[in-house]
mmCIF file of N, CA, C and O and ligand atoms in Angstrom:
data_model
loop_
_atom_site.group_PDB
_atom_site.id
_atom_site.type_symbol
_atom_site.label_atom_id
_atom_site.label_comp_id
_atom_site.label_asym_id
_atom_site.label_seq_id
_atom_site.Cartn_x
_atom_site.Cartn_y
_atom_site.Cartn_z
ATOM 1 N N MET A 1 -14.838 17.867 18.858
ATOM 2 C CA MET A 1 -14.582 16.948 17.467
ATOM 3 C C MET A 1 -14.826 16.994 15.798
ATOM 4 O O MET A 1 -15.546 17.431 15.958
ATOM 5 N N ALA A 2 -13.856 16.891 15.346
ATOM 6 C CA ALA A 2 -13.934 17.304 13.605
ATOM 7 C C ALA A 2 -13.976 16.386 13.006
ATOM 8 O O ALA A 2 -12.872 15.699 13.697
ATOM 9 N N ILE A 3 -14.717 16.054 12.539
ATOM 10 C CA ILE A 3 -14.931 14.823 11.006
ATOM 11 C C ILE A 3 -14.611 15.191 10.382
ATOM 12 O O ILE A 3 -15.429 16.537 9.219
ATOM 13 N N LYS A 4 -13.808 14.811 8.960
ATOM 14 C CA LYS A 4 -13.382 15.918 7.729
ATOM 15 C C LYS A 4 -13.283 14.872 6.319
ATOM 16 O O LYS A 4 -12.695 13.428 6.526
ATOM 17 N N LYS A 5 -13.876 14.486 5.776
ATOM 18 C CA LYS A 5 -13.981 14.028 4.224
ATOM 19 C C LYS A 5 -12.650 14.244 3.628
ATOM 20 O O LYS A 5 -13.179 15.356 2.923
ATOM 21 N N ILE A 6 -12.033 13.463 3.304
ATOM 22 C CA ILE A 6 -10.770 14.420 2.313
ATOM 23 C C ILE A 6 -10.651 12.950 1.006
ATOM 24 O O ILE A 6 -10.668 12.123 1.336
ATOM 25 N N SER A 7 -10.358 13.602 0.080
ATOM 26 C CA SER A 7 -10.325 12.958 -1.418
ATOM 27 C C SER A 7 -8.452 13.862 -1.427
ATOM 28 O O SER A 7 -8.233 14.191 -1.145
ATOM 29 N N THR A 8 -8.208 12.112 -1.792
ATOM 30 C CA THR A 8 -6.882 12.095 -1.996
ATOM 31 C C THR A 8 -6.952 11.720 -3.592
ATOM 32 O O THR A 8 -5.389 10.904 -3.829
ATOM 33 N N LYS A 9 -7.048 11.793 -4.007
ATOM 34 C CA LYS A 9 -7.091 11.272 -5.610
ATOM 35 C C LYS A 9 -5.667 11.831 -5.893
ATOM 36 O O LYS A 9 -5.315 12.712 -6.456
ATOM 37 N N GLY A 10 -4.216 11.034 -6.367
ATOM 38 C CA GLY A 10 -3.313 11.141 -7.179
ATOM 39 C C GLY A 10 -2.360 11.336 -6.285
ATOM 40 O O GLY A 10 -1.695 12.017 -6.092
ATOM 41 N N ALA A 11 -3.142 11.674 -5.347
ATOM 42 C CA ALA A 11 -2.138 12.496 -3.353
ATOM 43 C C ALA A 11 -1.295 10.907 -3.267
ATOM 44 O O ALA A 11 -2.002 10.050 -3.087
ATOM 45 N N LYS A 12 0.159 11.832 -2.965
ATOM 46 C CA LYS A 12 0.860 10.383 -1.833
ATOM 47 C C LYS A 12 1.078 11.529 -0.582
ATOM 48 O O LYS A 12 1.246 9.919 0.386
ATOM 49 N N SER A 13 1.165 12.469 -0.418
ATOM 50 C CA SER A 13 0.847 13.035 1.410
ATOM 51 C C SER A 13 -0.115 14.286 0.934
ATOM 52 O O SER A 13 -0.252 14.765 0.165
ATOM 53 N N LEU A 14 -0.741 14.116 1.997
ATOM 54 C CA LEU A 14 -1.193 15.529 2.585
ATOM 55 C C LEU A 14 -0.474 16.080 3.194
ATOM 56 O O LEU A 14 -0.134 15.240 4.663
ATOM 57 N N ILE A 15 -0.907 17.333 3.694
ATOM 58 C CA ILE A 15 -0.310 18.046 4.889
ATOM 59 C C ILE A 15 -1.742 18.420 6.018
ATOM 60 O O ILE A 15 -2.457 19.447 4.800
ATOM 61 N N VAL A 16 -2.196 18.294 6.533
ATOM 62 C CA VAL A 16 -3.338 19.065 8.059
ATOM 63 C C VAL A 16 -2.783 19.809 8.654
ATOM 64 O O VAL A 16 -2.302 19.349 9.498
ATOM 65 N N ASP A 17 -3.334 20.692 8.575
ATOM 66 C CA ASP A 17 -3.195 22.007 9.408
ATOM 67 C C ASP A 17 -4.387 21.503 10.823
ATOM 68 O O ASP A 17 -5.698 22.033 10.174
ATOM 69 N N LEU A 18 -4.455 21.864 11.920
ATOM 70 C CA LEU A 18 -5.609 21.542 12.991
ATOM 71 C C LEU A 18 -5.123 23.157 13.504
ATOM 72 O O LEU A 18 -4.793 22.777 14.224
ATOM 73 N N THR A 19 -6.758 23.926 13.643
ATOM 74 C CA THR A 19 -6.274 25.053 13.709
ATOM 75 C C THR A 19 -6.015 25.479 15.783
ATOM 76 O O THR A 19 -5.253 26.469 15.665
ATOM 77 N N SER A 20 -6.854 25.016 15.415
ATOM 78 C CA SER A 20 -7.496 24.729 17.724
ATOM 79 C C SER A 20 -5.933 24.412 18.455
ATOM 80 O O SER A 20 -5.690 25.442 19.190
ATOM 81 N N THR A 21 -5.510 23.279 17.697
ATOM 82 C CA THR A 21 -4.418 23.167 18.256
ATOM 83 C C THR A 21 -3.000 23.191 17.639
ATOM 84 O O THR A 21 -1.499 23.353 18.405
ATOM 85 N N ASN A 22 -3.024 23.681 16.856
ATOM 86 C CA ASN A 22 -1.379 25.012 16.429
ATOM 87 C C ASN A 22 -0.934 23.307 16.162
ATOM 88 O O ASN A 22 0.539 23.711 15.789
ATOM 89 N N ASP A 23 -1.623 22.334 15.649
ATOM 90 C CA ASP A 23 -0.800 21.140 15.101
ATOM 91 C C ASP A 23 -0.598 21.029 13.596
ATOM 92 O O ASP A 23 -1.673 21.142 12.628
ATOM 93 N N ARG A 24 0.569 20.008 13.444
ATOM 94 C CA ARG A 24 0.054 19.616 12.053
ATOM 95 C C ARG A 24 0.829 18.497 11.651
ATOM 96 O O ARG A 24 1.564 18.322 12.040
ATOM 97 N N VAL A 25 0.000 17.704 10.755
ATOM 98 C CA VAL A 25 0.164 16.420 10.386
ATOM 99 C C VAL A 25 0.129 15.830 8.869
ATOM 100 O O VAL A 25 -0.104 16.739 8.415
ATOM 101 N N ALA A 26 1.392 15.004 8.787
ATOM 102 C CA ALA A 26 2.199 14.848 7.610
ATOM 103 C C ALA A 26 1.382 13.475 7.319
ATOM 104 O O ALA A 26 1.144 12.137 7.884
ATOM 105 N N ILE A 27 0.147 13.503 6.343
ATOM 106 C CA ILE A 27 -0.360 11.518 6.062
ATOM 107 C C ILE A 27 0.163 11.520 4.862
ATOM 108 O O ILE A 27 0.095 12.259 3.776
ATOM 109 N N TYR A 28 0.889 9.863 4.706
ATOM 110 C CA TYR A 28 1.765 9.624 4.078
ATOM 111 C C TYR A 28 0.559 8.611 3.498
ATOM 112 O O TYR A 28 0.199 7.384 3.853
ATOM 113 N N LEU A 29 0.759 8.038 2.076
ATOM 114 C CA LEU A 29 0.067 7.088 1.457
ATOM 115 C C LEU A 29 0.843 5.983 0.890
ATOM 116 O O LEU A 29 1.487 6.564 -0.547
ATOM 117 N N ASP A 30 0.284 5.180 0.697
ATOM 118 C CA ASP A 30 0.829 3.803 -0.930
ATOM 119 C C ASP A 30 -0.589 3.182 -0.657
ATOM 120 O O ASP A 30 -1.869 2.892 0.486
ATOM 121 N N GLU A 31 -0.596 2.227 -1.513
ATOM 122 C CA GLU A 31 -1.674 1.015 -1.889
ATOM 123 C C GLU A 31 -1.936 0.405 -0.412
ATOM 124 O O GLU A 31 -2.801 -0.426 0.041
ATOM 125 N N LYS A 32 -1.180 0.085 0.641
ATOM 126 C CA LYS A 32 -1.220 -0.828 1.242
ATOM 127 C C LYS A 32 -1.431 -0.595 2.448
ATOM 128 O O LYS A 32 -1.700 -1.045 3.614
ATOM 129 N N SER A 33 -0.759 1.079 3.017
ATOM 130 C CA SER A 33 -1.192 1.367 4.298
ATOM 131 C C SER A 33 -0.909 3.160 3.813
ATOM 132 O O SER A 33 -1.066 3.625 3.150
ATOM 133 N N VAL A 34 -1.296 3.487 5.426
ATOM 134 C CA VAL A 34 -1.001 4.878 5.212
ATOM 135 C C VAL A 34 -0.692 5.411 7.150
ATOM 136 O O VAL A 34 -0.855 4.349 7.599
ATOM 137 N N LYS A 35 -0.445 6.325 7.485
ATOM 138 C CA LYS A 35 0.519 6.750 8.275
ATOM 139 C C LYS A 35 -0.222 8.393 8.289
ATOM 140 O O LYS A 35 0.063 9.082 7.399
ATOM 141 N N ALA A 36 0.012 8.931 9.874
ATOM 142 C CA ALA A 36 -0.265 9.787 10.232
ATOM 143 C C ALA A 36 1.078 10.411 10.794
ATOM 144 O O ALA A 36 1.100 9.913 12.425
ATOM 145 N N LEU A 37 1.596 11.245 10.725
ATOM 146 C CA LEU A 37 3.076 12.131 11.641
ATOM 147 C C LEU A 37 2.713 13.379 11.837
ATOM 148 O O LEU A 37 2.581 14.011 11.271
ATOM 149 N N ASN A 38 3.299 13.600 13.240
ATOM 150 C CA ASN A 38 3.684 15.028 13.892
ATOM 151 C C ASN A 38 4.270 15.786 12.817
ATOM 152 O O ASN A 38 5.696 14.985 12.363
ATOM 153 N N ASP A 39 3.814 16.581 11.858
ATOM 154 C CA ASP A 39 4.470 17.391 11.017
ATOM 155 C C ASP A 39 5.959 18.459 11.498
ATOM 156 O O ASP A 39 6.114 18.992 10.736
ATOM 157 N N LYS A 40 6.227 18.364 13.182
ATOM 158 C CA LYS A 40 6.607 19.363 14.073
ATOM 159 C C LYS A 40 8.195 18.801 14.122
ATOM 160 O O LYS A 40 7.691 18.201 15.117
ATOM 161 N N CYS A 41 9.055 20.051 14.138
ATOM 162 C CA CYS A 41 10.198 19.130 14.606
ATOM 163 C C CYS A 41 10.147 19.638 15.675
ATOM 164 O O CYS A 41 10.040 20.545 16.492
ATOM 165 N N THR A 42 10.387 18.410 16.841
ATOM 166 C CA THR A 42 10.642 19.094 18.089
ATOM 167 C C THR A 42 11.579 20.181 18.291
ATOM 168 O O THR A 42 11.543 20.491 19.675
ATOM 169 N N HIS A 43 12.519 20.317 17.791
ATOM 170 C CA HIS A 43 13.538 21.772 18.180
ATOM 171 C C HIS A 43 12.568 22.998 17.787
ATOM 172 O O HIS A 43 12.356 23.461 18.716
ATOM 173 N N ARG A 44 11.934 23.410 16.987
ATOM 174 C CA ARG A 44 11.088 24.591 17.357
ATOM 175 C C ARG A 44 9.901 24.483 16.100
ATOM 176 O O ARG A 44 9.751 25.647 15.624
ATOM 177 N N GLY A 45 9.865 23.411 15.525
ATOM 178 C CA GLY A 45 8.589 23.300 14.833
ATOM 179 C C GLY A 45 8.986 23.303 13.633
ATOM 180 O O GLY A 45 7.573 23.411 12.942
ATOM 181 N N GLY A 46 9.543 22.890 12.785
ATOM 182 C CA GLY A 46 10.071 22.687 11.398
ATOM 183 C C GLY A 46 9.444 21.784 10.850
ATOM 184 O O GLY A 46 8.930 20.645 10.908
ATOM 185 N N PRO A 47 8.853 22.148 9.390
ATOM 186 C CA PRO A 47 8.107 21.200 8.607
ATOM 187 C C PRO A 47 8.173 20.111 8.368
ATOM 188 O O PRO A 47 9.705 20.001 7.305
ATOM 189 N N LEU A 48 8.032 19.254 8.790
ATOM 190 C CA LEU A 48 9.538 17.567 8.815
ATOM 191 C C LEU A 48 8.805 17.114 7.386
ATOM 192 O O LEU A 48 9.553 16.287 6.307
ATOM 193 N N HIS A 49 7.617 17.290 6.932
ATOM 194 C CA HIS A 49 7.527 17.287 5.411
ATOM 195 C C HIS A 49 8.635 17.925 4.378
ATOM 196 O O HIS A 49 8.366 17.097 3.194
ATOM 197 N N LEU A 50 8.997 18.750 4.634
ATOM 198 C CA LEU A 50 10.146 18.875 3.994
ATOM 199 C C LEU A 50 11.766 18.575 3.961
ATOM 200 O O LEU A 50 12.420 19.036 3.882
ATOM 201 N N CYS A 51 11.834 17.682 5.251
ATOM 202 C CA CYS A 51 13.233 17.258 5.603
ATOM 203 C C CYS A 51 14.194 16.731 4.108
ATOM 204 O O CYS A 51 13.595 16.212 3.200
ATOM 205 N N TYR A 52 15.323 17.396 4.018
ATOM 206 C CA TYR A 52 15.668 16.531 2.746
ATOM 207 C C TYR A 52 17.145 15.566 3.171
ATOM 208 O O TYR A 52 17.325 15.665 4.243
ATOM 209 N N ARG A 53 17.509 15.290 2.415
ATOM 210 C CA ARG A 53 18.673 14.426 2.806
ATOM 211 C C ARG A 53 20.042 15.212 2.664
ATOM 212 O O ARG A 53 20.032 15.983 1.234
ATOM 213 N N ASP A 54 21.052 15.398 3.465
ATOM 214 C CA ASP A 54 22.769 15.413 2.901
ATOM 215 C C ASP A 54 24.045 14.962 2.274
ATOM 216 O O ASP A 54 23.123 13.753 1.801
ATOM 217 N N SER A 55 24.703 15.525 1.810
ATOM 218 C CA SER A 55 25.699 14.441 0.709
ATOM 219 C C SER A 55 25.692 12.673 1.575
ATOM 220 O O SER A 55 26.587 11.974 0.566
ATOM 221 N N ASN A 56 25.955 13.783 3.274
ATOM 222 C CA ASN A 56 26.023 11.667 3.610
ATOM 223 C C ASN A 56 24.914 11.019 3.539
ATOM 224 O O ASN A 56 24.631 10.164 4.609
ATOM 225 N N ASN A 57 23.397 11.370 3.035
ATOM 226 C CA ASN A 57 22.424 10.813 3.552
ATOM 227 C C ASN A 57 21.475 10.592 4.816
ATOM 228 O O ASN A 57 21.525 9.653 4.990
ATOM 229 N N ILE A 58 22.231 11.495 5.481
ATOM 230 C CA ILE A 58 21.927 11.947 6.444
ATOM 231 C C ILE A 58 20.329 12.963 6.587
ATOM 232 O O ILE A 58 20.295 13.753 5.921
ATOM 233 N N ARG A 59 18.924 12.350 6.900
ATOM 234 C CA ARG A 59 18.359 13.442 6.852
ATOM 235 C C ARG A 59 18.265 14.468 7.806
ATOM 236 O O ARG A 59 18.296 14.028 8.990
ATOM 237 N N ARG A 60 17.979 15.229 7.383
ATOM 238 C CA ARG A 60 18.143 16.738 8.286
ATOM 239 C C ARG A 60 16.598 17.564 8.397
ATOM 240 O O ARG A 60 16.145 18.153 7.144
ATOM 241 N N CYS A 61 16.186 18.443 9.220
ATOM 242 C CA CYS A 61 15.683 19.122 8.928
ATOM 243 C C CYS A 61 15.276 20.514 8.002
ATOM 244 O O CYS A 61 16.568 21.125 8.156
ATOM 245 N N PRO A 62 14.419 21.444 7.714
ATOM 246 C CA PRO A 62 15.090 22.310 6.822
ATOM 247 C C PRO A 62 14.851 23.775 6.769
ATOM 248 O O PRO A 62 15.954 24.678 7.176
ATOM 249 N N TRP A 63 14.439 23.468 8.405
ATOM 250 C CA TRP A 63 14.728 25.100 9.511
ATOM 251 C C TRP A 63 16.150 25.029 9.564
ATOM 252 O O TRP A 63 16.981 26.045 9.859
ATOM 253 N N HIS A 64 16.385 23.853 10.380
ATOM 254 C CA HIS A 64 18.184 24.384 11.460
ATOM 255 C C HIS A 64 19.079 23.451 11.028
ATOM 256 O O HIS A 64 20.055 23.529 11.615
ATOM 257 N N ASP A 65 18.777 22.619 10.053
ATOM 258 C CA ASP A 65 19.873 21.960 9.878
ATOM 259 C C ASP A 65 19.569 20.464 10.604
ATOM 260 O O ASP A 65 20.917 19.775 10.503
ATOM 261 N N ARG A 66 19.421 20.558 11.542
ATOM 262 C CA ARG A 66 19.140 19.363 12.837
ATOM 263 C C ARG A 66 19.173 18.017 12.185
ATOM 264 O O ARG A 66 18.176 17.849 11.237
ATOM 265 N N PRO A 67 20.041 16.750 12.713
ATOM 266 C CA PRO A 67 20.545 15.802 11.930
ATOM 267 C C PRO A 67 19.318 14.546 11.988
ATOM 268 O O PRO A 67 18.816 14.867 13.657
ATOM 269 N N ASN A 68 18.536 13.854 11.675
ATOM 270 C CA ASN A 68 18.139 12.875 12.308
ATOM 271 C C ASN A 68 16.868 13.247 12.273
ATOM 272 O O ASN A 68 16.360 12.343 14.143
ATOM 273 N N PRO A 69 15.367 14.169 12.453
ATOM 274 C CA PRO A 69 14.255 14.516 13.454
ATOM 275 C C PRO A 69 13.708 12.705 13.006
ATOM 276 O O PRO A 69 13.291 12.555 12.343
ATOM 277 N N SER A 70 13.027 13.119 14.559
ATOM 278 C CA SER A 70 12.427 11.265 14.477
ATOM 279 C C SER A 70 10.960 11.533 14.122
ATOM 280 O O SER A 70 10.527 12.830 13.904
ATOM 281 N N ASP A 71 10.573 10.930 13.987
ATOM 282 C CA ASP A 71 9.380 10.276 12.962
ATOM 283 C C ASP A 71 8.369 10.122 14.705
ATOM 284 O O ASP A 71 8.711 9.182 15.203
ATOM 285 N N ARG A 72 7.255 10.973 14.288
ATOM 286 C CA ARG A 72 6.349 10.910 15.798
ATOM 287 C C ARG A 72 4.996 10.399 15.338
ATOM 288 O O ARG A 72 4.639 10.987 14.344
ATOM 289 N N TYR A 73 4.119 9.242 15.426
ATOM 290 C CA TYR A 73 3.160 9.076 15.102
ATOM 291 C C TYR A 73 2.294 9.633 15.482
ATOM 292 O O TYR A 73 2.300 10.628 16.563
ATOM 293 N N SER A 74 0.985 10.707 14.774
ATOM 294 C CA SER A 74 0.341 11.940 15.494
ATOM 295 C C SER A 74 -0.945 11.128 16.151
ATOM 296 O O SER A 74 -1.191 10.338 16.481
ATOM 297 N N SER A 75 -1.169 12.043 17.531
ATOM 298 C CA SER A 75 -2.204 11.622 18.435
ATOM 299 C C SER A 75 -2.950 12.914 18.467
ATOM 300 O O SER A 75 -4.167 12.822 19.041
ATOM 301 N N GLU A 76 -2.634 13.306 16.861
ATOM 302 C CA GLU A 76 -4.558 14.675 17.374
ATOM 303 C C GLU A 76 -5.100 13.779 16.525
ATOM 304 O O GLU A 76 -6.070 14.443 16.225
ATOM 305 N N VAL A 77 -4.772 12.656 15.444
ATOM 306 C CA VAL A 77 -5.919 12.918 14.131
ATOM 307 C C VAL A 77 -6.117 11.310 14.453
ATOM 308 O O VAL A 77 -4.920 10.383 14.811
ATOM 309 N N ALA A 78 -6.868 10.533 14.627
ATOM 310 C CA ALA A 78 -7.106 8.982 14.079
ATOM 311 C C ALA A 78 -7.987 9.143 12.489
ATOM 312 O O ALA A 78 -8.487 10.223 11.938
ATOM 313 N N LEU A 79 -7.779 8.362 12.026
ATOM 314 C CA LEU A 79 -7.488 8.125 10.684
ATOM 315 C C LEU A 79 -8.185 6.791 9.885
ATOM 316 O O LEU A 79 -8.531 5.850 10.315
ATOM 317 N N ILE A 80 -9.109 7.190 8.751
ATOM 318 C CA ILE A 80 -9.361 5.794 8.086
ATOM 319 C C ILE A 80 -9.683 5.594 6.605
ATOM 320 O O ILE A 80 -9.669 6.628 6.105
ATOM 321 N N TYR A 81 -9.216 4.648 6.081
ATOM 322 C CA TYR A 81 -8.254 5.535 4.489
ATOM 323 C C TYR A 81 -9.269 4.539 4.124
ATOM 324 O O TYR A 81 -9.329 3.073 3.803
ATOM 325 N N TYR A 82 -9.841 4.775 2.372
ATOM 326 C CA TYR A 82 -10.416 3.955 1.808
ATOM 327 C C TYR A 82 -10.218 3.995 0.212
ATOM 328 O O TYR A 82 -10.273 4.710 -0.445
ATOM 329 N N PRO A 83 -8.911 2.776 0.189
ATOM 330 C CA PRO A 83 -8.103 3.521 -1.347
ATOM 331 C C PRO A 83 -9.074 2.818 -2.820
ATOM 332 O O PRO A 83 -8.706 3.433 -2.749
ATOM 333 N N LYS A 84 -10.056 2.167 -2.465
ATOM 334 C CA LYS A 84 -10.684 2.237 -3.549
ATOM 335 C C LYS A 84 -11.235 3.348 -4.314
ATOM 336 O O LYS A 84 -11.530 3.950 -5.132
ATOM 337 N N ASP A 85 -12.528 4.220 -3.132
ATOM 338 C CA ASP A 85 -12.796 5.034 -3.220
ATOM 339 C C ASP A 85 -11.526 6.514 -3.093
ATOM 340 O O ASP A 85 -12.265 7.710 -3.225
ATOM 341 N N GLU A 86 -10.075 6.269 -2.607
ATOM 342 C CA GLU A 86 -9.008 7.846 -2.681
ATOM 343 C C GLU A 86 -10.177 7.972 -1.634
ATOM 344 O O GLU A 86 -10.321 9.517 -2.217
ATOM 345 N N THR A 87 -9.826 7.867 -0.848
ATOM 346 C CA THR A 87 -11.076 8.842 0.593
ATOM 347 C C THR A 87 -10.356 8.813 1.872
ATOM 348 O O THR A 87 -10.161 6.951 2.115
ATOM 349 N N ILE A 88 -9.884 10.182 2.813
ATOM 350 C CA ILE A 88 -9.229 9.755 4.231
ATOM 351 C C ILE A 88 -11.161 10.285 4.854
ATOM 352 O O ILE A 88 -11.299 10.915 4.681
ATOM 353 N N ILE A 89 -10.813 9.332 5.878
ATOM 354 C CA ILE A 89 -11.954 10.265 6.774
ATOM 355 C C ILE A 89 -10.751 10.687 7.991
ATOM 356 O O ILE A 89 -10.248 9.661 8.786
ATOM 357 N N LEU A 90 -10.831 11.657 8.391
ATOM 358 C CA LEU A 90 -10.243 12.143 9.892
ATOM 359 C C LEU A 90 -11.182 12.727 10.541
ATOM 360 O O LEU A 90 -12.122 13.351 10.755
ATOM 361 N N VAL A 91 -10.433 11.897 11.691
ATOM 362 C CA VAL A 91 -11.037 12.520 13.244
ATOM 363 C C VAL A 91 -10.256 13.555 14.559
ATOM 364 O O VAL A 91 -9.237 12.861 14.184
ATOM 365 N N ALA A 92 -10.280 14.390 14.447
ATOM 366 C CA ALA A 92 -10.136 15.258 15.541
ATOM 367 C C ALA A 92 -10.541 15.279 16.328
ATOM 368 O O ALA A 92 -10.729 15.975 16.542
ATOM 369 N N PRO A 93 -10.460 14.960 17.976
ATOM 370 C CA PRO A 93 -10.973 14.470 18.997
ATOM 371 C C PRO A 93 -10.740 16.390 19.655
ATOM 372 O O PRO A 93 -11.698 16.669 20.253
ATOM 373 N N ASN A 94 -9.672 17.184 19.259
ATOM 374 C CA ASN A 94 -9.287 18.257 20.149
ATOM 375 C C ASN A 94 -9.870 19.506 19.023
ATOM 376 O O ASN A 94 -9.274 20.775 19.424
ATOM 377 N N GLN A 95 -9.778 19.053 18.188
ATOM 378 C CA GLN A 95 -10.467 19.960 16.861
ATOM 379 C C GLN A 95 -11.933 20.549 17.274
ATOM 380 O O GLN A 95 -12.621 19.904 17.300
ATOM 381 N N HIS A 96 -11.803 21.953 17.437
ATOM 382 C CA HIS A 96 -13.265 22.633 17.624
ATOM 383 C C HIS A 96 -13.330 24.013 16.719
ATOM 384 O O HIS A 96 -14.211 24.269 16.105
ATOM 385 N N ASP A 97 -12.253 24.750 16.582
ATOM 386 C CA ASP A 97 -12.655 25.279 15.361
ATOM 387 C C ASP A 97 -12.761 24.938 14.306
ATOM 388 O O ASP A 97 -12.388 24.153 13.647
ATOM 389 N N GLU A 98 -13.666 26.015 13.073
ATOM 390 C CA GLU A 98 -14.232 25.884 11.620
ATOM 391 C C GLU A 98 -13.512 27.039 11.388
ATOM 392 O O GLU A 98 -13.517 27.693 11.695
ATOM 393 N N PRO A 99 -12.640 27.038 10.130
ATOM 394 C CA PRO A 99 -12.406 25.993 9.213
ATOM 395 C C PRO A 99 -11.387 25.579 9.610
ATOM 396 O O PRO A 99 -10.354 25.873 10.674
ATOM 397 N N TRP A 100 -10.849 23.935 8.836
ATOM 398 C CA TRP A 100 -10.358 23.554 9.217
ATOM 399 C C TRP A 100 -9.471 23.073 8.098
ATOM 400 O O TRP A 100 -9.806 22.393 7.069
ATOM 401 N N PRO A 101 -8.671 24.197 7.409
ATOM 402 C CA PRO A 101 -8.067 23.430 6.890
ATOM 403 C C PRO A 101 -6.847 22.666 6.201
ATOM 404 O O PRO A 101 -6.135 22.514 6.755
ATOM 405 N N VAL A 102 -6.896 22.576 4.993
ATOM 406 C CA VAL A 102 -6.495 21.105 4.386
ATOM 407 C C VAL A 102 -5.394 21.557 3.106
ATOM 408 O O VAL A 102 -5.686 22.307 2.299
ATOM 409 N N LYS A 103 -4.017 21.557 3.088
ATOM 410 C CA LYS A 103 -3.259 21.303 2.813
ATOM 411 C C LYS A 103 -2.849 20.165 1.690
ATOM 412 O O LYS A 103 -2.618 19.166 2.282
ATOM 413 N N VAL A 104 -3.239 19.973 0.057
ATOM 414 C CA VAL A 104 -3.266 18.998 -0.317
ATOM 415 C C VAL A 104 -1.258 19.129 -0.916
ATOM 416 O O VAL A 104 -1.302 19.171 -1.957
ATOM 417 N N CYS A 105 -0.447 17.993 -0.694
ATOM 418 C CA CYS A 105 0.844 17.777 -1.439
ATOM 419 C C CYS A 105 0.928 16.713 -2.268
ATOM 420 O O CYS A 105 0.750 15.576 -1.746
ATOM 421 N N ILE A 106 1.345 17.040 -3.663
ATOM 422 C CA ILE A 106 1.483 15.418 -4.246
ATOM 423 C C ILE A 106 2.566 15.250 -4.929
ATOM 424 O O ILE A 106 3.272 16.659 -4.917
HETATM 425 S S1 FES B 1 12.644 23.679 14.068
HETATM 426 FE FE1 FES B 1 13.639 21.399 13.022
HETATM 427 S S2 FES B 1 16.097 22.264 13.479
HETATM 428 FE FE2 FES B 1 14.861 23.697 14.467
#
């Protein structure tokens, strides 16, 4: 199990790479809620945080343009969000390797 404290100062989203399980989690923050979604498309693992909307306002995966990739909550991490401290505590039960790289997207 790995536990990591992450500062979220100014961030609306974070991308977390889980190296030992080859998973990626997108964490979305706002003042009232936080959610951790699996960031890999079910087709071939495209980065769902980079989805775009086409001219018909349909959400599409950036790798192969498949429509409407579904949001799935991550089963790889649990998290606790402290909005006043702008901090997240991430817990990854299946994470064993260090380092645990975290990419922050604002
Ligand atoms: S990886 Fe998403 S459509 Fe292929």
